Short mmCIF file of C-alpha atoms and ligand atoms in Angstrom, two decimals:
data_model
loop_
_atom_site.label_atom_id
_atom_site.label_comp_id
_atom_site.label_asym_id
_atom_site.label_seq_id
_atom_site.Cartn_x
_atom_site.Cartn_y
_atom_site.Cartn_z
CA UNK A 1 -52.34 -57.11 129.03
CA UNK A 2 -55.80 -57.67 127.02
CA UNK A 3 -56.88 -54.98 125.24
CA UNK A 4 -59.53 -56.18 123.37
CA UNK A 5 -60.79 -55.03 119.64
CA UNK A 6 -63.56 -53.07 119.75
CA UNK A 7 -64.12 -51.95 116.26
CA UNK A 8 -66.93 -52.38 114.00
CA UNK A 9 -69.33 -52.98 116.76
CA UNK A 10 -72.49 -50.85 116.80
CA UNK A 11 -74.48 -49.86 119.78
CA UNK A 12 -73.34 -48.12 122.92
CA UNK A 13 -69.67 -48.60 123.81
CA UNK A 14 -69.93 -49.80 126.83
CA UNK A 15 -71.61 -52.44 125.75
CA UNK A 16 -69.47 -52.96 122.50
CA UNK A 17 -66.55 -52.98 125.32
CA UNK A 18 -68.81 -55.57 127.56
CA UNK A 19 -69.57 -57.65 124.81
CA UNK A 20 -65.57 -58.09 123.66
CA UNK A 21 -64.63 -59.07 126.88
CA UNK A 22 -67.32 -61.76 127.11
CA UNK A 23 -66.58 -63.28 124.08
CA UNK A 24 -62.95 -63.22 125.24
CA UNK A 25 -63.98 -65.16 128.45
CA UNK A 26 -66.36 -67.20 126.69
CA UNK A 27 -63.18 -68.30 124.29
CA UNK A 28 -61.08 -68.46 127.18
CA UNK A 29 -58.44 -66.37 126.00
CA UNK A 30 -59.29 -64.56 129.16
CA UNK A 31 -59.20 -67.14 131.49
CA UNK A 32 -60.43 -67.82 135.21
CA UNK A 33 -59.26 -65.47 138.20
CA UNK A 34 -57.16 -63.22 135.20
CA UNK A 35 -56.93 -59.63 136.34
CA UNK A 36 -58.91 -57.16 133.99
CA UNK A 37 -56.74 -53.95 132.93
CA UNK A 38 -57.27 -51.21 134.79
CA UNK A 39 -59.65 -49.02 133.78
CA UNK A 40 -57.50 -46.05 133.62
CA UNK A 41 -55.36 -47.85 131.07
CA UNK A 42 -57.85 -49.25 129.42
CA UNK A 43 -59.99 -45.55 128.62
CA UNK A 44 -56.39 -44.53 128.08
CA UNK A 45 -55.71 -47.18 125.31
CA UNK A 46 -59.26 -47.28 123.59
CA UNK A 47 -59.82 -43.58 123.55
CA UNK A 48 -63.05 -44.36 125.83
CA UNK A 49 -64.09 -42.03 129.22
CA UNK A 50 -63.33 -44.12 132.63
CA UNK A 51 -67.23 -44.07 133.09
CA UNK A 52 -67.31 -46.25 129.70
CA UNK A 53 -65.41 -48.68 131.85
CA UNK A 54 -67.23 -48.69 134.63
CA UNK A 55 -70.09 -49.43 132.94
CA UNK A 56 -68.58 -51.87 130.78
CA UNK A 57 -66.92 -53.87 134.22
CA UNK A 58 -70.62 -53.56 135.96
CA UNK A 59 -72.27 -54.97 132.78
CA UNK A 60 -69.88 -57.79 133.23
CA UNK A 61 -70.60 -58.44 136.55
CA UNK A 62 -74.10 -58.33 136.24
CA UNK A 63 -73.66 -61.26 133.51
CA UNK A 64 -72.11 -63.12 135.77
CA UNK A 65 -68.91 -63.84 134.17
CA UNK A 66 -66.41 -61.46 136.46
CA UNK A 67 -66.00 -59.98 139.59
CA UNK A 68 -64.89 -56.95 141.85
CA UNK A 69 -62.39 -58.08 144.73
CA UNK A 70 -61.49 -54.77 147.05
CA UNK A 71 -58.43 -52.31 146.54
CA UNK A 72 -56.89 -55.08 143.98
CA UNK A 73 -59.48 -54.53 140.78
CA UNK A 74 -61.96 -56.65 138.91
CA UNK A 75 -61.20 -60.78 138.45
CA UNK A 76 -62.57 -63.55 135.38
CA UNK A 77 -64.82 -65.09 137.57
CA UNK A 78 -64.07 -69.09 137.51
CA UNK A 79 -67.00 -70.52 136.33
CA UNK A 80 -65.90 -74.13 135.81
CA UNK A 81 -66.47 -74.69 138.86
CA UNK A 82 -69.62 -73.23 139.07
CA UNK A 83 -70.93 -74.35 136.49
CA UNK A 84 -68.98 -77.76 135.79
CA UNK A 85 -71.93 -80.23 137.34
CA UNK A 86 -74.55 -79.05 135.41
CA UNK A 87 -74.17 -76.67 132.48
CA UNK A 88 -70.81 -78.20 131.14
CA UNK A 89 -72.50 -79.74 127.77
CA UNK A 90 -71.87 -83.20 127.27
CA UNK A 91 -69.28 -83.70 124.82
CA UNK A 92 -68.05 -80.53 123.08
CA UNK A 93 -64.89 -80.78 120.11
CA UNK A 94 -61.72 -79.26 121.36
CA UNK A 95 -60.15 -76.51 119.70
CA UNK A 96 -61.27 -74.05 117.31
CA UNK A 97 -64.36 -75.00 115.56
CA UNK A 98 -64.91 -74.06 111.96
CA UNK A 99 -67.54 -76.38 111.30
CA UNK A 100 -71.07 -75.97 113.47
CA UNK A 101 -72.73 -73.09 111.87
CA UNK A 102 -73.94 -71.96 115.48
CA UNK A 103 -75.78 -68.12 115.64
CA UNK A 104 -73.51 -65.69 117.15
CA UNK A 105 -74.23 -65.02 120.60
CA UNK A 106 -74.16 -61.16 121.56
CA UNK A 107 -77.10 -59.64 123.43
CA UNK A 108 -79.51 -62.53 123.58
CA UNK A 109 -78.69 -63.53 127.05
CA UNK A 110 -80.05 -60.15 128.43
CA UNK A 111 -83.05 -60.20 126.23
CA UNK A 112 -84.15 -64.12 127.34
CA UNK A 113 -83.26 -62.73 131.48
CA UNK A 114 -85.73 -59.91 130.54
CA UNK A 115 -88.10 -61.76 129.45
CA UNK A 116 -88.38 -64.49 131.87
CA UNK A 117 -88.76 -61.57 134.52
CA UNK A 118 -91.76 -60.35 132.58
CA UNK A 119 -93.22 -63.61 132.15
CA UNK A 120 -92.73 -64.28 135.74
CA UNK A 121 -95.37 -61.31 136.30
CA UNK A 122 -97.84 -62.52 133.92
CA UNK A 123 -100.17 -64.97 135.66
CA UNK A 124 -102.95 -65.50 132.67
CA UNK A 125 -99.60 -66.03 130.12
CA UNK A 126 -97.71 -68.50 132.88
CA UNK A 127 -101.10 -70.58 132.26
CA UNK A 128 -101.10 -69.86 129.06
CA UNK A 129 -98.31 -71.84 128.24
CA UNK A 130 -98.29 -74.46 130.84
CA UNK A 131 -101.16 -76.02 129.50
CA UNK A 132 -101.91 -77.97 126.30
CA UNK A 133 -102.19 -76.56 123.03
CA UNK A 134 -104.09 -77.51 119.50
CA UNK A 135 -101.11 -78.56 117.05
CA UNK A 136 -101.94 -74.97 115.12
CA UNK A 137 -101.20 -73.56 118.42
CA UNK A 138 -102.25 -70.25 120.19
CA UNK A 139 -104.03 -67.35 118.59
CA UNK A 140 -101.84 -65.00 119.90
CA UNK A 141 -98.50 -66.73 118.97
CA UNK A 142 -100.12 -67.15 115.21
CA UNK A 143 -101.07 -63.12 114.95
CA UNK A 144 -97.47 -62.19 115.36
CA UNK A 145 -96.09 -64.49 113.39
CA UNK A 146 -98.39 -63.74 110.76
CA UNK A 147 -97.28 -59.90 111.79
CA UNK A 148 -94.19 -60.10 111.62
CA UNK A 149 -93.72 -62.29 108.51
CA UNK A 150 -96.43 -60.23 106.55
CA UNK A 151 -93.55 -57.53 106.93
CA UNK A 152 -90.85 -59.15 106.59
CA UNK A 153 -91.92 -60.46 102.96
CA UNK A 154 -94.13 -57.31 102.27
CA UNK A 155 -97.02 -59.40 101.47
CA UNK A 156 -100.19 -60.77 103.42
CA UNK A 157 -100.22 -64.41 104.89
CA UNK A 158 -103.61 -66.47 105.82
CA UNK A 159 -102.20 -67.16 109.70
CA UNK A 160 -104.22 -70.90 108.98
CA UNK A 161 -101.01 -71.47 106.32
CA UNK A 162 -98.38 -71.42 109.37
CA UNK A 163 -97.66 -73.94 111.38
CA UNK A 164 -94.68 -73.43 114.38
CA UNK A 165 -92.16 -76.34 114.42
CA UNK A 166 -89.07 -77.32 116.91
CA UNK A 167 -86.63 -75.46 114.31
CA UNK A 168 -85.80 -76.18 110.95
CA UNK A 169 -84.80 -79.48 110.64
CA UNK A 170 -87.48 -80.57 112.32
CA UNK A 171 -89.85 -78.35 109.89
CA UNK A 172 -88.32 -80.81 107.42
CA UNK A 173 -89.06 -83.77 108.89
CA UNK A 174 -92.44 -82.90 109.77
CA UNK A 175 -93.05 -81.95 105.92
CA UNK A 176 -91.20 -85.52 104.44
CA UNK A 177 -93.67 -87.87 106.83
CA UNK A 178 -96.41 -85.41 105.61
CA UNK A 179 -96.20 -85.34 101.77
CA UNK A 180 -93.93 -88.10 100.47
CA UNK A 181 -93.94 -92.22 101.29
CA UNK A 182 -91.08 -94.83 101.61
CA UNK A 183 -89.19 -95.55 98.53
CA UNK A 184 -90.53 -91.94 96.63
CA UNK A 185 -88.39 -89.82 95.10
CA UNK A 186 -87.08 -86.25 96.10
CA UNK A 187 -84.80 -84.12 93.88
CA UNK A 188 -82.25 -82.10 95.75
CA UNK A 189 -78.95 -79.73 95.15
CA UNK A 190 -76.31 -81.76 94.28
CA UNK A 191 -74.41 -80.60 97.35
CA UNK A 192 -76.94 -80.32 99.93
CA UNK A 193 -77.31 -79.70 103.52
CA UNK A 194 -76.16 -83.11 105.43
CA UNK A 195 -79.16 -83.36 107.77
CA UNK A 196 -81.51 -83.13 105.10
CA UNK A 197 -80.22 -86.04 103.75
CA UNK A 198 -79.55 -88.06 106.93
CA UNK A 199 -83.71 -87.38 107.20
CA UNK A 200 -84.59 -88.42 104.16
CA UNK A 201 -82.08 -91.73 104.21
CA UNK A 202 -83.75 -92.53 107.83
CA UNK A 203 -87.26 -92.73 106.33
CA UNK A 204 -85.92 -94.27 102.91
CA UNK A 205 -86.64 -91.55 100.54
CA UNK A 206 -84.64 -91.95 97.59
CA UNK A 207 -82.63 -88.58 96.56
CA UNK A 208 -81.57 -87.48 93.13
CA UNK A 209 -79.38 -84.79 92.84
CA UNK A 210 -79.59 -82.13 90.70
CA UNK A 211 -76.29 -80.13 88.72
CA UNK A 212 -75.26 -76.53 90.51
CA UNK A 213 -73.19 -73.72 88.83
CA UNK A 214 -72.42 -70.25 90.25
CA UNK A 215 -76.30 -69.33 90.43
CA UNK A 216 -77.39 -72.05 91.91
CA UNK A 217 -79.72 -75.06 90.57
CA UNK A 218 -79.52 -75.64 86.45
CA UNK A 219 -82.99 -75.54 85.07
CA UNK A 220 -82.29 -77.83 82.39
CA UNK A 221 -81.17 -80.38 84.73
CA UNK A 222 -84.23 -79.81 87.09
CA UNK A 223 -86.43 -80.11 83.81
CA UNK A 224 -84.55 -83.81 82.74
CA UNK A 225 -84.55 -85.04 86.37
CA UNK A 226 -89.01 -83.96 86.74
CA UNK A 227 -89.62 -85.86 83.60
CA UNK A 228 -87.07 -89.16 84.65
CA UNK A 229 -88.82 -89.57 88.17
CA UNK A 230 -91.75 -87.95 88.03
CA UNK A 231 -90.98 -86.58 91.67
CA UNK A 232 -93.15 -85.59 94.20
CA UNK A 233 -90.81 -82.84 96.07
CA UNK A 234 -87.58 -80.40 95.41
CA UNK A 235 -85.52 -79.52 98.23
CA UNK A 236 -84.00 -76.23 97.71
CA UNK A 237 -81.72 -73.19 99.55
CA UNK A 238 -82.28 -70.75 97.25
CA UNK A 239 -81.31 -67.34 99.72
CA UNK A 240 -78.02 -68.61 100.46
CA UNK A 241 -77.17 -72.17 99.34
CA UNK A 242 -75.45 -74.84 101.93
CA UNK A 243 -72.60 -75.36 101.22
CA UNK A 244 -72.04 -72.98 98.63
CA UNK A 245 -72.93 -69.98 99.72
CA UNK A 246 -75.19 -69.17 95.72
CA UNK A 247 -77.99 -67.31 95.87
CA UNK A 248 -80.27 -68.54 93.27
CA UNK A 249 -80.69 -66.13 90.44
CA UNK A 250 -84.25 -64.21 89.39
CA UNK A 251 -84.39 -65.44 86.27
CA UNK A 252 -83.80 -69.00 87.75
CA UNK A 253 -86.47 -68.60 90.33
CA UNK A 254 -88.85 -68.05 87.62
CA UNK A 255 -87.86 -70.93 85.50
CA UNK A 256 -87.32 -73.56 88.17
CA UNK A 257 -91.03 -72.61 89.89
CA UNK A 258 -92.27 -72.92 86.12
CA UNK A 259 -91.13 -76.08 85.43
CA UNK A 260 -91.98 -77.31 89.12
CA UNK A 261 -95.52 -76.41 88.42
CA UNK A 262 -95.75 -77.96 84.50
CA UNK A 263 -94.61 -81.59 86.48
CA UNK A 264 -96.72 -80.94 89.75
CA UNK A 265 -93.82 -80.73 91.72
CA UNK A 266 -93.83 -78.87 94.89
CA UNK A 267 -90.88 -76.62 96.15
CA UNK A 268 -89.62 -76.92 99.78
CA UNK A 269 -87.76 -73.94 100.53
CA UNK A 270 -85.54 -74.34 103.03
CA UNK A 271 -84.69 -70.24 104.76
CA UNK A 272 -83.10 -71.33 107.68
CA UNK A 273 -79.54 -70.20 107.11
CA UNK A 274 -78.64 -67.01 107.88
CA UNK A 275 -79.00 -63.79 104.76
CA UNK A 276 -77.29 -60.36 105.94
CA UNK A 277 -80.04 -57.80 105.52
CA UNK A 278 -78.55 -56.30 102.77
CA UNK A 279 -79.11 -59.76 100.20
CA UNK A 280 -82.65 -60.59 101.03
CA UNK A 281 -84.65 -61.20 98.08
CA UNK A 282 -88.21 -61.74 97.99
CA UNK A 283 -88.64 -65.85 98.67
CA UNK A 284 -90.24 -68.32 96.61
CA UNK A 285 -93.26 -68.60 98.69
CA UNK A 286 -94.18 -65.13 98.16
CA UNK A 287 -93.96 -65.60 94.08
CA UNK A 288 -95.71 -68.82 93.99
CA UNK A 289 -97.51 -69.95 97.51
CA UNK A 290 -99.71 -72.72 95.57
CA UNK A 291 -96.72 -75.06 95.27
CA UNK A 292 -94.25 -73.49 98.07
CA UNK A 293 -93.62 -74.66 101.51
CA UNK A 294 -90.96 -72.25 103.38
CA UNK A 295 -88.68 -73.71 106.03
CA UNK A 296 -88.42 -70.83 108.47
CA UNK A 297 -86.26 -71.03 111.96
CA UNK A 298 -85.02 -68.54 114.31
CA UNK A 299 -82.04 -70.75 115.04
CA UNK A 300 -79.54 -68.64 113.14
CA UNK A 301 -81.16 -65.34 113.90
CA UNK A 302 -81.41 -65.46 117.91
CA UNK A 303 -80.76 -68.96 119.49
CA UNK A 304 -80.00 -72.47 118.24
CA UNK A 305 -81.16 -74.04 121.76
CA UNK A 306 -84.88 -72.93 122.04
CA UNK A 307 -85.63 -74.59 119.16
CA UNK A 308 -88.33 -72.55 117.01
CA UNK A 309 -88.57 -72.54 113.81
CA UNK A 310 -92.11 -72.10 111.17
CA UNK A 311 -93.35 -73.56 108.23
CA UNK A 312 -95.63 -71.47 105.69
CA UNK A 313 -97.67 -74.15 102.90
CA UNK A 314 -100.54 -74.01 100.90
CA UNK A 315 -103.78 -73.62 102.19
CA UNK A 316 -104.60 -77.27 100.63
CA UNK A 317 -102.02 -78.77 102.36
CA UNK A 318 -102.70 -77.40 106.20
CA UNK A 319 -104.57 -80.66 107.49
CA UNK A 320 -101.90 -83.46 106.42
CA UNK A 321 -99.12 -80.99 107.91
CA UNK A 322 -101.27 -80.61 111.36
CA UNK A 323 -101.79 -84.53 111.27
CA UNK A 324 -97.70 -84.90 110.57
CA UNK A 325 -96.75 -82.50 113.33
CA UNK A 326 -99.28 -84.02 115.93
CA UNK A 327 -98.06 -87.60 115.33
CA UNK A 328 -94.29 -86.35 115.69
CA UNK A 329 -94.52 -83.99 118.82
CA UNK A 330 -98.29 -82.88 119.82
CA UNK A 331 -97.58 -79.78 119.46
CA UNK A 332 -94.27 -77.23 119.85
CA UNK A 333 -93.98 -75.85 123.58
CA UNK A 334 -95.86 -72.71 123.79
CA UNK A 335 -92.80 -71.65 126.10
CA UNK A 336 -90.73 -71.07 123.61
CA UNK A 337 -92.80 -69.79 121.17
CA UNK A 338 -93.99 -67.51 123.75
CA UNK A 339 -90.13 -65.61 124.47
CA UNK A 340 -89.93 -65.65 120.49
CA UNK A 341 -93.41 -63.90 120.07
CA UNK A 342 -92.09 -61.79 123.07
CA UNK A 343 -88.88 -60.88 121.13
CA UNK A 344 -90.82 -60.03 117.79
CA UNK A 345 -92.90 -57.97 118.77
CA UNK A 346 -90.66 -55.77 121.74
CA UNK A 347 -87.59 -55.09 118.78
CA UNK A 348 -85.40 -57.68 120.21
CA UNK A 349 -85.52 -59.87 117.29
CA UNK A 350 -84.21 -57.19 115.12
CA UNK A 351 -81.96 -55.82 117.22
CA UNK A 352 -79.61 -59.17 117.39
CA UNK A 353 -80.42 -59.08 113.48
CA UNK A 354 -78.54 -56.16 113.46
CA UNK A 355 -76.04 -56.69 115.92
CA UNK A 356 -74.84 -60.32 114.06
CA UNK A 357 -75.16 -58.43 110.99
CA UNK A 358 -72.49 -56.31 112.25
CA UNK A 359 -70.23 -58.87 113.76
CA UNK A 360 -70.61 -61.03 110.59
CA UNK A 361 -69.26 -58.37 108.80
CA UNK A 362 -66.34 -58.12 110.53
CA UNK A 363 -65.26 -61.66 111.07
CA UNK A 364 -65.77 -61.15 107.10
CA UNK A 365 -62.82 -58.39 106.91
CA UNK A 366 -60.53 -61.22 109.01
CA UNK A 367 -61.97 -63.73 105.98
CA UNK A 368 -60.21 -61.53 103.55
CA UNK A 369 -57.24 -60.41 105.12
CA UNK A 370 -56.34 -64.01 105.34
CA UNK A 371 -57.82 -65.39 102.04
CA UNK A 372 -58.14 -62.19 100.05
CA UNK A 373 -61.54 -62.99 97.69
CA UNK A 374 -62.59 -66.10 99.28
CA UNK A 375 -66.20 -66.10 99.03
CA UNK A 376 -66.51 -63.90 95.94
CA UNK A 377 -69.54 -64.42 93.85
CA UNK A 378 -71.31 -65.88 97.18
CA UNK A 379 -73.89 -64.38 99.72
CA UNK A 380 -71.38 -63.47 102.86
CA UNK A 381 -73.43 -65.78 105.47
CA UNK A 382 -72.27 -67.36 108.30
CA UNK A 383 -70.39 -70.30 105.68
CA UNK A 384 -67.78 -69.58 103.25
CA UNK A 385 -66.94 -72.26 100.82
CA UNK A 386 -63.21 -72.50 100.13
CA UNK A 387 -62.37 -74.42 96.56
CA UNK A 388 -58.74 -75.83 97.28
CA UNK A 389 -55.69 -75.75 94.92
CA UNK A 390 -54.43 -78.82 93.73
CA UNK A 391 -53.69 -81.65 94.82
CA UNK A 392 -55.37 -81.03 97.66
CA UNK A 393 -59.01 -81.79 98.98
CA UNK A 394 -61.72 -81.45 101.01
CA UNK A 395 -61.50 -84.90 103.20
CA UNK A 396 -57.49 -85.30 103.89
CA UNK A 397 -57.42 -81.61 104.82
CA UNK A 398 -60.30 -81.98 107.19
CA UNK A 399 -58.48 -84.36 108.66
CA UNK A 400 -54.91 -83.34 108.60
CA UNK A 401 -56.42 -79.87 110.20
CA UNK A 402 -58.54 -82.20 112.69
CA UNK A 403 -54.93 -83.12 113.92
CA UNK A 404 -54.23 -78.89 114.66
CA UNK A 405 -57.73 -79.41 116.52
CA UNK A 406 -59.43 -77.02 113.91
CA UNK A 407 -62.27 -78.21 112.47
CA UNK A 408 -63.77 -77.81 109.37
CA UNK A 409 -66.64 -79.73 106.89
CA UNK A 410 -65.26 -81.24 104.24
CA UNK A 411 -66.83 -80.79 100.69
CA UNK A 412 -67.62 -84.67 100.71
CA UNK A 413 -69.98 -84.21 103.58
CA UNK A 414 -72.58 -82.41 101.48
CA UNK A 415 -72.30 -84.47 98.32
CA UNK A 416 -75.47 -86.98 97.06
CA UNK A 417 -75.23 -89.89 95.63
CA UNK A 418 -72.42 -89.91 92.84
CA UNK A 419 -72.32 -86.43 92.60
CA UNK A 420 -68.71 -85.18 91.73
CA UNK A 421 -67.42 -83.75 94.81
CA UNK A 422 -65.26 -80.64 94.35
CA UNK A 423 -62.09 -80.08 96.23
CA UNK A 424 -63.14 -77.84 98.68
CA UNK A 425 -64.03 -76.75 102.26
CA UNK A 426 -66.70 -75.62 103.89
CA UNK A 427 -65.59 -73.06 106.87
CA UNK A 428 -68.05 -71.41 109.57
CA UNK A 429 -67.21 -68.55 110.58
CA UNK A 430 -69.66 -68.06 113.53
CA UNK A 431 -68.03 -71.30 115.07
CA UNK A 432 -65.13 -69.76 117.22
CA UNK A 433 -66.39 -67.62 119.88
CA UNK A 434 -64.66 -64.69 119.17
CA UNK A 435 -62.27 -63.25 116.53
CA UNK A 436 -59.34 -63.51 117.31
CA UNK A 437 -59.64 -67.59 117.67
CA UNK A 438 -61.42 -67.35 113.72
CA UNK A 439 -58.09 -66.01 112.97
CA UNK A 440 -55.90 -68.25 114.68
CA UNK A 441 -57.92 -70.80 112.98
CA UNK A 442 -57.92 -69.55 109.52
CA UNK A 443 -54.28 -69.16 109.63
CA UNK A 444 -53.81 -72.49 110.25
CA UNK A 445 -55.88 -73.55 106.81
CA UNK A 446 -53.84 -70.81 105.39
CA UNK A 447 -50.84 -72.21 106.35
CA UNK A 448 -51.72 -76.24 105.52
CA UNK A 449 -52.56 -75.10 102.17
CA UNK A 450 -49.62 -73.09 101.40
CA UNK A 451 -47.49 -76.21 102.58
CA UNK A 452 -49.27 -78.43 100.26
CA UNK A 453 -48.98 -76.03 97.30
CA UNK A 454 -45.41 -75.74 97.47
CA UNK A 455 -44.69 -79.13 98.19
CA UNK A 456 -46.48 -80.25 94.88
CA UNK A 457 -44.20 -77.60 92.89
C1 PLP B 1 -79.96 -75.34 105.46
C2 PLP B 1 -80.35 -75.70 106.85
N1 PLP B 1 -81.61 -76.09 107.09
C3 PLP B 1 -82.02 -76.45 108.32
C4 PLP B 1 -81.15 -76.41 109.39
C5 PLP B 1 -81.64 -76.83 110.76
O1 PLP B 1 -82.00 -75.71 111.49
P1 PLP B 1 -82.51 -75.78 113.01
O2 PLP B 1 -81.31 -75.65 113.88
O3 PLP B 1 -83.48 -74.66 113.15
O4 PLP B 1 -83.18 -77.12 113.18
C6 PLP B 1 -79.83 -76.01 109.19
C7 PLP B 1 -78.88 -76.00 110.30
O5 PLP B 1 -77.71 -75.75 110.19
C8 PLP B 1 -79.42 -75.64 107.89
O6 PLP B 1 -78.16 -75.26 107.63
#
């Protein structure tokens, strides 16, 4: 019988006890037309009231994912075939997947069906957002933003220095067509986030990559590399670098934005990837907003699929970025910025901060029960990088554990250029639905590494 783990969750319990179930159906680990326990048993065995239950079993229902069937209890609803025709994405990997770094999916469903029901009573916002926007969008949409952010970094922001944006990476793209041309140079992390590069190799911007240690970007380096190319633009992750995991240190945030402004350089900083509460520092923008553009997204923090992310520049640099984001999409869909806005300002938007927060934590404890330390020295994020013990690496292990069906990024995926690759990993550990899969998976890597090691002795 499924009893599932409901530890470590915050909220009410019923929900807690909701949510473990749906993540056990979403994983199918509880699969179609399975009987639930019976609630007796289950209050029995979690040390929960029957009403807990109840509530837990109707909270089900209501998403849709089980249902009651007279005198014989309460059924996984089979939703294959509902849903097979149209909802069943196109191609999705088999197995457990270690390697999307997707946002972890807990209450958002019942805050976007709330909202939709609100907007559906809202005549002057249905219009609103139907029509055609200004690429700087609507007043409204800006003010919160502005709010919200103005908190968030404890400092004022000019609303005319945002601009919204279909997500991060296409924040990025909108900012490389903007400020740099064909064959210019851009300095970035040695190992850097993939689709940043796959961007800037599209449009034939020529990278250099910069050396990393434990604390992220080395100033010297940065210093050689501005007075060799004389760049325009420095791509950087400084909360909580991908792949790595560094945050970059204070006293490196000072001397890279130093150097950047002695060689006119100006910073992209890319914020996209998820920081638990507890790490946030204050960003780069906020200590030097002449020469800072921020890559914002809510991708990681509420949903990859509506696609809404930010961008925060200089005042100066407003008009080329309006021009840049016209010519690649008019303007972002006042839809979706409209359920964000909706989500900032009613507490929704920190509520799933808090409730991933929590569940990031503990997928964290099943990180170190399995690999005790992993991760040390690194902001715990959604990615952990995994350094391998020799003679392994990143590439045949991806691939050996691609044969298991678990799937993980390999450390050559994020190198530029020459750069030495490390033998490492990169695992996600917001990719398997629920926990217990991120276990099963990170056993496996456990176990394909202790193989290797003792068949080298
Ligand atoms: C560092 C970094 N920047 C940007 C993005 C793209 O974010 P979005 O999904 O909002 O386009 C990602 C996605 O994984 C990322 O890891």
């Amino acid at each position: 019988m499924f009893i599932p783990d409901i530890s470590g969750r915050s909220g009410p319990k019923y929900l807690a006890l909701a949510d473990a179930f749906a993540e056990a159906i979403e994983s199918s680990e509880l699969k179609a037309q399975t009987k639930l326990p019976p609630q007796r048993i289950l209050s029995y065995r979690l040390g929960v009231t029957v009403g807990t239950v109840t509530r837990a079993y109707q909270e089900l229902e209501h998403r849709g994912l089980v249902s009651p069937k007279v005198g014989s209890g309460t059924y996984v609803k089979d939703r294959q075939s509902e849903t097979r025709t149209f909802y069943h994405p196109v191609s999705s990997k088999h197995g457990i997947d270690l390697a999307i770094c997707r946002p972890l999916l807990i209450n958002q469903q019942q805050h976007l069906s709330r909202t939709l029901q609100d907007l559906s009573l809202e005549p002057i916002a249905q219009r609103a957002v139907l029509d055609y926007c200004s690429a700087e969008g609507l007043q409204g949409h800006n003010q919160t933003l502005q709010h919200w952010l103005g908190q968030r970094f404890n400092s004022d922001i000019d609303s005319r220095r945002l601009l919204w944006t279909y997500g991060g990476q296409h924040g990025l793209s909108v900012l490389i067509q903007a400020l740099t041309r064909p064959k210019e140079t851009i300095l970035v992390e040695g190992l850097c986030y993939p689709e940043f590069l796959h961007s800037c190799q599209q449009s034939e911007r020529k990278l250099v990559p910069i050396r990393l240690d434990e604390q992220g970007i080395i100033p010297e380096d940065l210093e050689l590399h501005c007075q060799r190319h004389k760049p325009r633009l420095l791509y950087l992750t400084p909360a909580i670098q991908n792949p790595t995991g560094v945050c970059l240190s204070d006293s490196r945030r000072l001397r890279v934005i130093e150097i950047c402004r002695r060689h006119q350089v100006l910073i992209i900083e890319d914020d996209v990837l998820y920081c638990p509460p507890a790490h946030r520092r204050t960003p780069l923008v906020a200590i030097a907003p002449d020469i800072t553009l921020f890559v914002g997204s809510f991708s990681k923090y509420f949903s990859g699929g509506l696609r809404v992310g930010y961008l925060i520049m200089p005042l100066s640099l407003s008009l080329p970025m309006q021009k840049s984001l016209r010519a690649s999409c008019m303007h972002v869909s006042p839809l979706m910025i409209d359920l964000v806005c909706r989500w900032l300002t009613n507490g929704a938007m920190d509520a799933v901060d808090q409730e991933i927060d929590t569940e990031l934590k503990a997928r964290h404890r099943i990180l170190q029960q399995i690999f005790s330390g992993a991760g040390q020295g690194a902001v715990p994020g959604f990615n952990v990088w995994l350094p391998l013990p020799e003679p392994l690496s990143g590439q045949p292990l991806s691939r050996q554990l691609q044969q298991e069906e678990v799937h993980v990024r390999e450390a050559e995926m994020f190198a530029v250029d020459h750069y030495p690759v490390p033998a490492a990993i990169r695992i996600s550990l917001t990719g398997p639905t629920s926990r217990s899969q991120l276990k099963t998976g990170l056993e496996i890597i456990q176990a394909h590494i202790e193989s290797a090691s003792e068949q080298s002795l």
